[in-house]
Short mmCIF file of C-alpha atoms in Angstrom, two decimals:
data_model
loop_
_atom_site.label_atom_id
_atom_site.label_comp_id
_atom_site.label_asym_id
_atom_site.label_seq_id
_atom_site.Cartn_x
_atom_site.Cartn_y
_atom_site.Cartn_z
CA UNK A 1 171.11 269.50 119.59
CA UNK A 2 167.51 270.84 118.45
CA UNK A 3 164.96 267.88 119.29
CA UNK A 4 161.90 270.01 118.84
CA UNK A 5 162.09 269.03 114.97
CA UNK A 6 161.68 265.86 116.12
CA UNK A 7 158.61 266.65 118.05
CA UNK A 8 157.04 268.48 114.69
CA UNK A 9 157.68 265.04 112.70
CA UNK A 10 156.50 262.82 115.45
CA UNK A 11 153.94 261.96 113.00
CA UNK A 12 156.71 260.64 110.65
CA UNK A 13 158.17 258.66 113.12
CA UNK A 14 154.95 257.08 114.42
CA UNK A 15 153.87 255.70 110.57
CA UNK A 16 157.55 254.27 110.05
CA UNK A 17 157.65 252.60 113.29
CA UNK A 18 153.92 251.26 111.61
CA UNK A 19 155.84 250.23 108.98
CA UNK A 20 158.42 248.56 110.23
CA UNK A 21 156.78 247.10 112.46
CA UNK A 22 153.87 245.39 109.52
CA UNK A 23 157.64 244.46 107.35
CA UNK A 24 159.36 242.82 109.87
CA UNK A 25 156.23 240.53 111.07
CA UNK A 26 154.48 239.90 108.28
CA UNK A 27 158.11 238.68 106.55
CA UNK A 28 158.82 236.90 109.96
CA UNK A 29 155.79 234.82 109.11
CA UNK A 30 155.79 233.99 105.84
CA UNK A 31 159.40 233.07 106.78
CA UNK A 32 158.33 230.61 109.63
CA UNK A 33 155.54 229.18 107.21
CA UNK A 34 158.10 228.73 104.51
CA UNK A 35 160.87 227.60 106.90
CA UNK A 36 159.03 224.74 108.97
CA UNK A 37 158.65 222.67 105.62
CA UNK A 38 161.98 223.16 104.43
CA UNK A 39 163.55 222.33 107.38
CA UNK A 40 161.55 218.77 107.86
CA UNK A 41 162.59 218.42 104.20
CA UNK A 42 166.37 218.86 105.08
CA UNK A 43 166.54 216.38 107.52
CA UNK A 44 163.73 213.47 106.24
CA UNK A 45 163.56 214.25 102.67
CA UNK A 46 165.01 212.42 99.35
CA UNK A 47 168.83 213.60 98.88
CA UNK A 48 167.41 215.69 95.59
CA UNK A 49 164.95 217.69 97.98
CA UNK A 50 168.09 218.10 100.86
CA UNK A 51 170.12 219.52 98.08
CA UNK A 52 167.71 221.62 96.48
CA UNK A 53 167.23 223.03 100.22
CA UNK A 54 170.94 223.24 101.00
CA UNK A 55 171.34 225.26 97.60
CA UNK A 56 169.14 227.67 98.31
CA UNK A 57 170.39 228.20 101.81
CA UNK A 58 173.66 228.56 101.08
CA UNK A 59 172.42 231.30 98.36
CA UNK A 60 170.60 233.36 100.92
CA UNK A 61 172.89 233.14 103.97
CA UNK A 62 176.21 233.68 101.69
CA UNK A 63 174.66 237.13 99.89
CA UNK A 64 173.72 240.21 101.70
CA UNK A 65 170.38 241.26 102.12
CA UNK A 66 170.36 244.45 100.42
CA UNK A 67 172.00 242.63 97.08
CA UNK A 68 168.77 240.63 97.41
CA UNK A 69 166.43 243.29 97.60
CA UNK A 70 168.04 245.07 94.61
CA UNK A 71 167.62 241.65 92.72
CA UNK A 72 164.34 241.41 93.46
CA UNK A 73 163.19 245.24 93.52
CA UNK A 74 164.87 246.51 90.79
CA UNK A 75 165.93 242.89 88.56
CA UNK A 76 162.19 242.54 88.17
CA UNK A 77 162.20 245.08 85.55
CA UNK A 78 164.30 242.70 83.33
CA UNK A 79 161.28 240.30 82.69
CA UNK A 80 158.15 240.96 80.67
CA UNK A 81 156.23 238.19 82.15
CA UNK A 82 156.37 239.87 85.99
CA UNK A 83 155.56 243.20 84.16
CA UNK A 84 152.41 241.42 82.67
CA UNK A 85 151.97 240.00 86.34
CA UNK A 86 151.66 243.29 88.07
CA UNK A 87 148.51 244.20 86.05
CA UNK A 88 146.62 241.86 87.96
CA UNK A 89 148.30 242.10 91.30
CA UNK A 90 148.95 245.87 92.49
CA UNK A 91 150.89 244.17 95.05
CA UNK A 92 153.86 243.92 92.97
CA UNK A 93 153.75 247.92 91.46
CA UNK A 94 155.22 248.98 95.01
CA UNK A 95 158.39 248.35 96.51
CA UNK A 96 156.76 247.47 99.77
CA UNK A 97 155.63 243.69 97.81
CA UNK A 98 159.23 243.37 96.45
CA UNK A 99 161.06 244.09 99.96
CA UNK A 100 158.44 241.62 101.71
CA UNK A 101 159.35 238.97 99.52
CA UNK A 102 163.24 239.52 99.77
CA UNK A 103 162.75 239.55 103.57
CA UNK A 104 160.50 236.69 104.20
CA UNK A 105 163.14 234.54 102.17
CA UNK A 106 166.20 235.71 103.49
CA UNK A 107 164.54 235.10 107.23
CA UNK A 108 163.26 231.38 105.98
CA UNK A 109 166.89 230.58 104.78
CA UNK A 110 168.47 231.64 108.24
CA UNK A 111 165.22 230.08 110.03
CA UNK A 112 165.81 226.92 108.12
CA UNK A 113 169.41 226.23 109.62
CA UNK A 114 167.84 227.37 113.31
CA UNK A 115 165.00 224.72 112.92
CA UNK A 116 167.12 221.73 111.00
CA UNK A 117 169.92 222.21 113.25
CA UNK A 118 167.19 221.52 116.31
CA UNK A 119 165.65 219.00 114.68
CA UNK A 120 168.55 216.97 113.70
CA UNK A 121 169.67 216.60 117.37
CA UNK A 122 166.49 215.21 118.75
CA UNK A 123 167.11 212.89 121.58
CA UNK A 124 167.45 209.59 119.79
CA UNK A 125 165.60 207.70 122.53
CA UNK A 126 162.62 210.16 121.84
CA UNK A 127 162.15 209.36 118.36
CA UNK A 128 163.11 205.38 118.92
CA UNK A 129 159.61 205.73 121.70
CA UNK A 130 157.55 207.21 119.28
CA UNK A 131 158.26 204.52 116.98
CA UNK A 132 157.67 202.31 119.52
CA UNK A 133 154.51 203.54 120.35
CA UNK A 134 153.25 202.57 116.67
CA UNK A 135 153.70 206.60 115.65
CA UNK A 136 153.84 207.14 111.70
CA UNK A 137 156.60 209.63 111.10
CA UNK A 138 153.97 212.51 109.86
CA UNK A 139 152.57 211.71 113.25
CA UNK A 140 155.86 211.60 115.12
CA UNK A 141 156.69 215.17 113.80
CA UNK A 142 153.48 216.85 114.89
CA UNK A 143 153.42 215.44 118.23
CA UNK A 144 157.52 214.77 119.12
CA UNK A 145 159.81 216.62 116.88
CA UNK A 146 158.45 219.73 116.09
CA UNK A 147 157.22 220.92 119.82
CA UNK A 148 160.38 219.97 121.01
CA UNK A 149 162.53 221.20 118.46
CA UNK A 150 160.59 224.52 118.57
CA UNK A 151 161.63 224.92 122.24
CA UNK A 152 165.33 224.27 121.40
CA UNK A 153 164.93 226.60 118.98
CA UNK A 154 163.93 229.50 120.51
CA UNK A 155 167.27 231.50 121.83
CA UNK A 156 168.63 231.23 118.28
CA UNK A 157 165.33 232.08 116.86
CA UNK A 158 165.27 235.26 118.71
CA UNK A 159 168.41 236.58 117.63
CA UNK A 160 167.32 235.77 114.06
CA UNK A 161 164.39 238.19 114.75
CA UNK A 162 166.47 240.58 116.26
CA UNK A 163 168.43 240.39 112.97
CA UNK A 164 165.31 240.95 111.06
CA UNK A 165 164.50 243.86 112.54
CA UNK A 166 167.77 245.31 112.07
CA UNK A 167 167.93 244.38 108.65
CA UNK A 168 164.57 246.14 108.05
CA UNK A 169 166.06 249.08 107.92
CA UNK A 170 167.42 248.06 104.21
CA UNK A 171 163.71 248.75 103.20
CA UNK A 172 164.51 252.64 103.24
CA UNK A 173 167.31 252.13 100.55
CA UNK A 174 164.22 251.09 98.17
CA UNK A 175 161.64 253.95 99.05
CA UNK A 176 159.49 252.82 101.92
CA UNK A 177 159.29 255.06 104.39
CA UNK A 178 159.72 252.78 107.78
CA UNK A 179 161.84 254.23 110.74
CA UNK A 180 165.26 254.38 108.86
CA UNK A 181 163.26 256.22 105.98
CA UNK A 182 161.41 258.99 108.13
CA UNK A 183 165.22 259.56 110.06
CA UNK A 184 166.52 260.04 106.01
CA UNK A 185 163.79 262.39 105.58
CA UNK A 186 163.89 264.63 108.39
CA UNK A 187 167.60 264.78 107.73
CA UNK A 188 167.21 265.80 104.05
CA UNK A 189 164.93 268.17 105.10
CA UNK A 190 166.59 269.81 107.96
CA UNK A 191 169.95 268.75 107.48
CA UNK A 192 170.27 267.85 111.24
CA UNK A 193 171.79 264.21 111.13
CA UNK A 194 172.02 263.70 115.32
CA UNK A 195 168.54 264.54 115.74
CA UNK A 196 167.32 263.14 113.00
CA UNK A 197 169.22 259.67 113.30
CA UNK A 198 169.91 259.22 117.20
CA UNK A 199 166.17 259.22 117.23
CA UNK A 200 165.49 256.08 114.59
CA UNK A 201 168.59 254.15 116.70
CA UNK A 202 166.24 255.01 120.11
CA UNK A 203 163.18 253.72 118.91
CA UNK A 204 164.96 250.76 117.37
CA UNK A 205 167.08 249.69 120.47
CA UNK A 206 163.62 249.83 122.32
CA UNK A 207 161.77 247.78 119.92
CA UNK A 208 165.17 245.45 120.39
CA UNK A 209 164.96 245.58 124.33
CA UNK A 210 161.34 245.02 123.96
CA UNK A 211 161.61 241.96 121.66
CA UNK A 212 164.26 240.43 124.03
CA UNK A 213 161.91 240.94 127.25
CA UNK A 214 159.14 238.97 124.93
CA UNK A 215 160.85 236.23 124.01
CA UNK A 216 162.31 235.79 127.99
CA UNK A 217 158.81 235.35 128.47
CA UNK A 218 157.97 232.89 125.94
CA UNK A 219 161.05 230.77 127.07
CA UNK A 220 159.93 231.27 130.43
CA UNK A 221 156.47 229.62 129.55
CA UNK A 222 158.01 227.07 127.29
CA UNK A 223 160.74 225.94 129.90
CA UNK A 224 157.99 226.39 132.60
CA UNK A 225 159.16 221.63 133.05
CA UNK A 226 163.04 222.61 133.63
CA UNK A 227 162.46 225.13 136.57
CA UNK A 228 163.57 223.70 139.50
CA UNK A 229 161.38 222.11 141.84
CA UNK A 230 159.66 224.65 144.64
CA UNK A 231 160.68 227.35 142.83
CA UNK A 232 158.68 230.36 142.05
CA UNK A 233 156.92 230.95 138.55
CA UNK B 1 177.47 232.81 80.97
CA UNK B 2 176.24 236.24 81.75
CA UNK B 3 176.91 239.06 79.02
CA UNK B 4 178.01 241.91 81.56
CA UNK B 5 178.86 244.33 78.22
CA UNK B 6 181.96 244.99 78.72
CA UNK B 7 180.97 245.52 82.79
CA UNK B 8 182.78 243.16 84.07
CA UNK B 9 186.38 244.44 84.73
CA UNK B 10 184.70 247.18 86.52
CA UNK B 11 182.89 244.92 88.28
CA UNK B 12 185.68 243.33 89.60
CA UNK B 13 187.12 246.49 90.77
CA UNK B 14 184.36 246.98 93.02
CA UNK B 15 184.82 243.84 94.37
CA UNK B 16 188.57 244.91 95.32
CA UNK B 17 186.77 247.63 96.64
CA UNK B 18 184.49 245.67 98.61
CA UNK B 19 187.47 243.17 100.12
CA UNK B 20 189.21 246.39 100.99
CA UNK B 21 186.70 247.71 103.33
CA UNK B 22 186.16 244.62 104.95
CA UNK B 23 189.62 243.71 105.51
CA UNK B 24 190.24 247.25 107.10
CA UNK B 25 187.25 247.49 108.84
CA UNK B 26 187.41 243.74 110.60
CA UNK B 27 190.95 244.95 111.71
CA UNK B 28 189.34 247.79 113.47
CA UNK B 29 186.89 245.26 115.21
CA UNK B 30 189.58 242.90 116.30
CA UNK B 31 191.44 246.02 117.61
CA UNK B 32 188.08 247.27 119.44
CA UNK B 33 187.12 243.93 120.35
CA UNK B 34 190.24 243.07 121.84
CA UNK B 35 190.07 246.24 124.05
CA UNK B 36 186.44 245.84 124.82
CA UNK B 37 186.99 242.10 125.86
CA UNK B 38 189.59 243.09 128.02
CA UNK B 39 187.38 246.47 129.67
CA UNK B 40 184.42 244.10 129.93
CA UNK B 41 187.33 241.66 132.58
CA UNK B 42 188.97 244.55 133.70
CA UNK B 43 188.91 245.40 137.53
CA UNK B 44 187.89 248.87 137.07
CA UNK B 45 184.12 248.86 136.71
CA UNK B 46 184.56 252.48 135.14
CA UNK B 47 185.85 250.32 132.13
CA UNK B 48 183.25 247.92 132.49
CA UNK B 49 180.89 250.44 132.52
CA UNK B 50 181.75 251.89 129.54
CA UNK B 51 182.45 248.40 127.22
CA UNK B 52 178.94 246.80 128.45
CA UNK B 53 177.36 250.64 127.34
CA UNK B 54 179.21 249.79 123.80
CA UNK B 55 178.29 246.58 123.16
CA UNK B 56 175.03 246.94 124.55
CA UNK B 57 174.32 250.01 121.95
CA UNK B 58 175.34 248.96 119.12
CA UNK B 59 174.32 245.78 119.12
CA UNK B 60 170.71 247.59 119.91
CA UNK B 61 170.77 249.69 116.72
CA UNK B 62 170.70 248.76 113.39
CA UNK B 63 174.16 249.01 110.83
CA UNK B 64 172.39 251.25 108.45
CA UNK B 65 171.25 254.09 110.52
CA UNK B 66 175.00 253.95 112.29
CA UNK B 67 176.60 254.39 109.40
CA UNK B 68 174.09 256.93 108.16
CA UNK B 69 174.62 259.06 111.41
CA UNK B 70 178.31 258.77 111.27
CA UNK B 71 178.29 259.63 107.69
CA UNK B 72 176.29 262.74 107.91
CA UNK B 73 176.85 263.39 112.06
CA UNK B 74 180.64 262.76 111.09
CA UNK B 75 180.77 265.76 108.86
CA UNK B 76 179.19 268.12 110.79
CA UNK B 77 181.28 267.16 113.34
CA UNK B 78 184.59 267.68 111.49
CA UNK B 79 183.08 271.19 110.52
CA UNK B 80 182.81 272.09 113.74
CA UNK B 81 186.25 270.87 114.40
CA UNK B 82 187.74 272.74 111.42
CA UNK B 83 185.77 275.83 112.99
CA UNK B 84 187.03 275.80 116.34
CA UNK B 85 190.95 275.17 115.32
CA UNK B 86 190.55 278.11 112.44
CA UNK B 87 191.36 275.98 109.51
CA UNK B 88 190.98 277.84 106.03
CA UNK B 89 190.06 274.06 104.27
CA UNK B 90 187.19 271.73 105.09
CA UNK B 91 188.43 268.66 106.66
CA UNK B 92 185.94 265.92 104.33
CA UNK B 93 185.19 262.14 105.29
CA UNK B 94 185.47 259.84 102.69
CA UNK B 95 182.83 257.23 102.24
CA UNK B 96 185.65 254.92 103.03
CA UNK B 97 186.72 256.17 106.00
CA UNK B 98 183.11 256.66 107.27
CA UNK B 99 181.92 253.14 106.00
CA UNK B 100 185.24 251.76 107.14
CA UNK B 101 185.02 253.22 110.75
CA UNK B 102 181.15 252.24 111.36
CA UNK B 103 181.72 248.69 110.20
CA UNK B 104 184.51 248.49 112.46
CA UNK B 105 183.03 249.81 115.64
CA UNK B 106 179.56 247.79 115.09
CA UNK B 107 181.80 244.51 114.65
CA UNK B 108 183.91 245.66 117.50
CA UNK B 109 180.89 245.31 119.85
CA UNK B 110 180.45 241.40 118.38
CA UNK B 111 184.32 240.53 118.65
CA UNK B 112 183.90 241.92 122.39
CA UNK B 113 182.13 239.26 123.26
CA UNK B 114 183.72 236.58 121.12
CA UNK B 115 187.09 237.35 122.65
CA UNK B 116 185.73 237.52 126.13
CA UNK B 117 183.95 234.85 125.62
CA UNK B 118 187.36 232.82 124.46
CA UNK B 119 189.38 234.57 127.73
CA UNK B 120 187.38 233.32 129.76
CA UNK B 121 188.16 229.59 128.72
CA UNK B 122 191.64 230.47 129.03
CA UNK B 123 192.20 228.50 132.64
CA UNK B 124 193.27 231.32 135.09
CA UNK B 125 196.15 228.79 136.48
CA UNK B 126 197.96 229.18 133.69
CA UNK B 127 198.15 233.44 133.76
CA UNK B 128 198.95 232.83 137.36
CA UNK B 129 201.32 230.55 136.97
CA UNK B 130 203.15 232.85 133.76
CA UNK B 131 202.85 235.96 136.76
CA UNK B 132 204.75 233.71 138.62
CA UNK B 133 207.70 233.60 136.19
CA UNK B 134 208.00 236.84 136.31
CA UNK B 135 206.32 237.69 133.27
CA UNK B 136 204.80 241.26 132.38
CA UNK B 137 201.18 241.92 132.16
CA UNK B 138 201.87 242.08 128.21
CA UNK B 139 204.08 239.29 128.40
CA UNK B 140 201.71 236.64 129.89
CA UNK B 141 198.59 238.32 127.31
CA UNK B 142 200.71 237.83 124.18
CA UNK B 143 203.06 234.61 125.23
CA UNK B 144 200.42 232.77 127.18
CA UNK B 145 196.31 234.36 126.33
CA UNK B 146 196.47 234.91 122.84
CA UNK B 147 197.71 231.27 121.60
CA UNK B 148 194.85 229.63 123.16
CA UNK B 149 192.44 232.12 123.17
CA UNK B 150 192.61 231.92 119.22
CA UNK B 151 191.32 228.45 119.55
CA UNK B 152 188.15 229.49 121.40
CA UNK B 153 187.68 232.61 119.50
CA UNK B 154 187.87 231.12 116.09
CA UNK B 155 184.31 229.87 115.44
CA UNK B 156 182.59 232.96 117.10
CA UNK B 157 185.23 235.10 114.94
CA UNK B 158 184.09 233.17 111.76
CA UNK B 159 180.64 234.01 112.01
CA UNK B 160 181.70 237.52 112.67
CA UNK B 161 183.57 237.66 109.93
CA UNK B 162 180.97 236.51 107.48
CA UNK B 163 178.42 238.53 108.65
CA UNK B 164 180.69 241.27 108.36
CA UNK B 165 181.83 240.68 104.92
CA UNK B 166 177.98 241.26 103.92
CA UNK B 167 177.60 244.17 105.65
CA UNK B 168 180.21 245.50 103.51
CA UNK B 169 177.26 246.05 100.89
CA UNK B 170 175.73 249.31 102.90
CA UNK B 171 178.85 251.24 102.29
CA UNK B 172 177.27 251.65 98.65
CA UNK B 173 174.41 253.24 100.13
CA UNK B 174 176.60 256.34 101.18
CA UNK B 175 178.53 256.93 97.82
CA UNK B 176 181.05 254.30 98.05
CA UNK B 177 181.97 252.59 94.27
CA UNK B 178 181.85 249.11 95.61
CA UNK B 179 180.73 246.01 93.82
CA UNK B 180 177.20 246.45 94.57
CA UNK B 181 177.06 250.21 93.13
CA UNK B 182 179.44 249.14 90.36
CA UNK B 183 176.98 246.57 89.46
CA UNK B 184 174.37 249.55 89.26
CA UNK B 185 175.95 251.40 87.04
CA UNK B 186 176.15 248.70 84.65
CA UNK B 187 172.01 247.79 85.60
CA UNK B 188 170.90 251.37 84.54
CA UNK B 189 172.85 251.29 81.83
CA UNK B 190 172.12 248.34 80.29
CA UNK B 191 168.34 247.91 81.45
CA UNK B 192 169.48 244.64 83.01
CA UNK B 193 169.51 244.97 86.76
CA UNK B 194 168.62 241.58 87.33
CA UNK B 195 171.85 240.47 85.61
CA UNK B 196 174.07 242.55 87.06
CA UNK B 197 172.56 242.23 90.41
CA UNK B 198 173.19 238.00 90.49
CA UNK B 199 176.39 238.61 89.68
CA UNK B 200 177.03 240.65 92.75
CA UNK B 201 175.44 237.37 94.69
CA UNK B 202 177.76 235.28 92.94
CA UNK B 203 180.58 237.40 93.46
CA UNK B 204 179.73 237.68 97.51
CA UNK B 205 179.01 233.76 97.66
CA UNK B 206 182.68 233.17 96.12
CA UNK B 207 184.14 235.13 99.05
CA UNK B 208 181.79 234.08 101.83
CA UNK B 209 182.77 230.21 100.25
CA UNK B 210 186.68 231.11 100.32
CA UNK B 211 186.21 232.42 103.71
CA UNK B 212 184.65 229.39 104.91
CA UNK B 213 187.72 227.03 103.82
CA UNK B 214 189.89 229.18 104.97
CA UNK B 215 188.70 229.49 108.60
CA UNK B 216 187.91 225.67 108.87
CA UNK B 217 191.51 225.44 107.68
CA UNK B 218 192.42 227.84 110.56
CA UNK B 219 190.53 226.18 113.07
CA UNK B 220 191.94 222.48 112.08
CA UNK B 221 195.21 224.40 112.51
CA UNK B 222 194.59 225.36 116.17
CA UNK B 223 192.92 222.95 117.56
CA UNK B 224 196.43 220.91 116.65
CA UNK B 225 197.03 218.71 119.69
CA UNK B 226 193.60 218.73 121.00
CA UNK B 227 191.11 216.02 120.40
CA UNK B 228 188.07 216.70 118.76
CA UNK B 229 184.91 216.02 120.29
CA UNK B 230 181.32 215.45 118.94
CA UNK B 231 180.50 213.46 115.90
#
């Protein structure tokens, strides 16, 4: 193994880990935005709205992600009206807009069944004292549901991120160069596939360990009431 | 309801294709799994060693860039063998075999822990109690382990399994005809990728839909004689 054409497309390297990195957050949080809605929806909205949710669940967890990225990416193409669209918003001319997009709902859909599964097994005693207390269910939600169903959420909502960035690598299938795509490129170039891809797996199984250690802080913040007593922070 | 152009029977030879490689490669995974469960609660912590390396790996590195390394790394690597032992022809890897073999080994690394997981609530009386009998190592795994492991393993298998079934989709991105790059031919050829593309969703949600009756079916099955907790 040769890694010193690694260390002459360092540069590479650096700007896809960039762009991973921009994908896989930006889509995380237009997932969570989309997500926190849909999920009250599921569980307090009309039976119309709960389908309507469940439908489009079902379509994003039961496909795979690259199927939706080609639907979106390349089925675009099909319809005049998006074409007309993309004079106005340069967004959509690059592959980068379509992947975000395919991303940020594919995350919601998973993040959806995370946050509605929490939020359906509230403590019934919790919501029956809010209620109590005179709370309006808007009100209940901010102050009861959602903080506590966030913290229940949080191992499985870390895995789904872990997922995300994993499935980032899809990306490179439709152009962008992110970590996946600069591995592709130094291999077409060089034709050294070890070098080229044992590298993109390092940086991503950091990025994983590092996103683990992160959220075992957050939990460790968020659980901060369920430590034992005496023990040390 | 969709006008495929006369696309659609070779459509639905992709998605033979596509069932193909993930019935192979999730036999590979139970295969792997099963040995890595049993490393990962072996005595030897060699063996330990190496299944906590394996699961820990691969479940640190994205499918696509495994696949793409054992695609590309695979041939060099079978050049090198062909070199060494003098053989006049080139020894190729399929797509199928390579897309086949990567699926399997990254799901082997999730079984792994599904069946270890599912040992483990296998109580240790009863192995005991088979080596009492006189039973063989093999004996008390097959007669006494596997029957009830199945029961814990089944829902953590499940999920496996689906998320398995739509990984199947990257083996298109190194050459393989499956339903997604059948669906592409059809796309550039017709100018209507979006088409052709929702189909390929449809035809994924019909298997991921079958899967799911069958495995609830399978878990109703064995958890036969147990009573059902919960809701």
């Amino acid at each position: 193994m040769d890694f010193s054409i690694i260390a002459d497309s360092f540069d590479l390297y650096l700007s896809g880990t960039w762009v991973t990195l921009q994908l896989v957050l930006q889509s995380l949080a237009i997932g969570l935005l989309l997500a926190v809605p849909l999920a009250i929806a599921q569980v307090y909205g009309p039976a119309w709205l709960r389908w309507l949710v469940f439908a489009y669940g079902y379509f994003f967890r039961g496909t795979p992600l690259l199927v939706q990225t080609f639907l979106l990416y390349y089925g675009s193409g099909q319809f005049e009206w998006i074409q007309q669209l993309q004079q106005d918003w340069t967004f959509l001319k690059q592959a980068y807009g379509y992947a975000l997009i395919a991303f940020a709902l594919n995350t919601a859909a998973y993040t959806v069944e995370i946050l509605r599964g929490a939020i359906a097994t509230m403590p019934k005693g919790e919501l029956e004292a809010a209620k109590a207390c005179g709370m309006s269910t808007p009100l209940m939600l901010r102050r009861i549901v959602l903080p506590n169903a966030f913290r229940r959420a949080l191992p499985a909502y870390s895995n789904e991120v872990i997922f995300m960035l994993h499935g980032s690598s899809i990306a490179s299938i439709v152009t962008i160069v992110d970590i996946t795509g600069a591995a592709r490129l130094v291999n077409a170039k060089y034709y050294r596939p070890y070098e080229a891809f044992v590298t993109a797996g390092l940086i991503y199984l950091v990025l994983t360990l590092l996103t683990v250690w992160l959220f075992r802080q957050v939990e460790k913040r968020w659980f901060v009431h369920l430590r034992p007593l005496g023990s040390k922070p | 309801m969709f006008d495929l152009h006369g696309y659609g029977p070779t459509i639905a030879d992709g998605a033979w294709l596509t069932l193909e490689v993930a019935l192979v490669s999730v036999l590979i995974s139970i295969v792997l799994g099963m040995a890595g469960a049993l490393a990962r609660l072996s005595k030897s912590p060699v063996a330990r060693g190496i299944a906590t390396t394996y699961t820990t790996l691969i479940r640190g590195v994205p499918d696509l860039v495994l696949m793409l390394l054992l695609f590309f790394g695979g041939q060099l690597f079978l050049n090198w063998i062909g070199d060494l032992l003098e053989l006049e022809e080139q020894i190729d890897l399929s797509p199928f075999t390579a897309g086949v073999l990567t699926i399997g080994f990254i799901f082997g690394a999730y079984m792994a822990e599904t069946f270890r997981g599912a040992m483990m609530a296998v109580p240790r009386g009863q192995l005991e109690a088979g080596h009492a009998y006189g039973m063989s190592g093999l004996q008390v795994f097959v007669r006494i382990m596997l029957p009830q492991m199945i029961r814990y393993a089944l829902p953590g298998f499940g999920n496996n399994w689906l998320v398995l079934l739509k990984t199947t989709a990257l083996v298109s991105v190194i050459g393989l005809n499956d339903m997604v790059n059948k669906a592409r031919f059809g796309a550039n050829a017709t100018k209507e990728p979006f088409t052709f593309y929702l189909v390929v969703c449809l035809g994924y949600l019909v298997f991921t839909t079958v899967s799911l009756l069958l495995l609830r079916w399978a878990e109703r099955r064995y958890s036969l004689g147990y009573e059902r907790g919960g809701r």
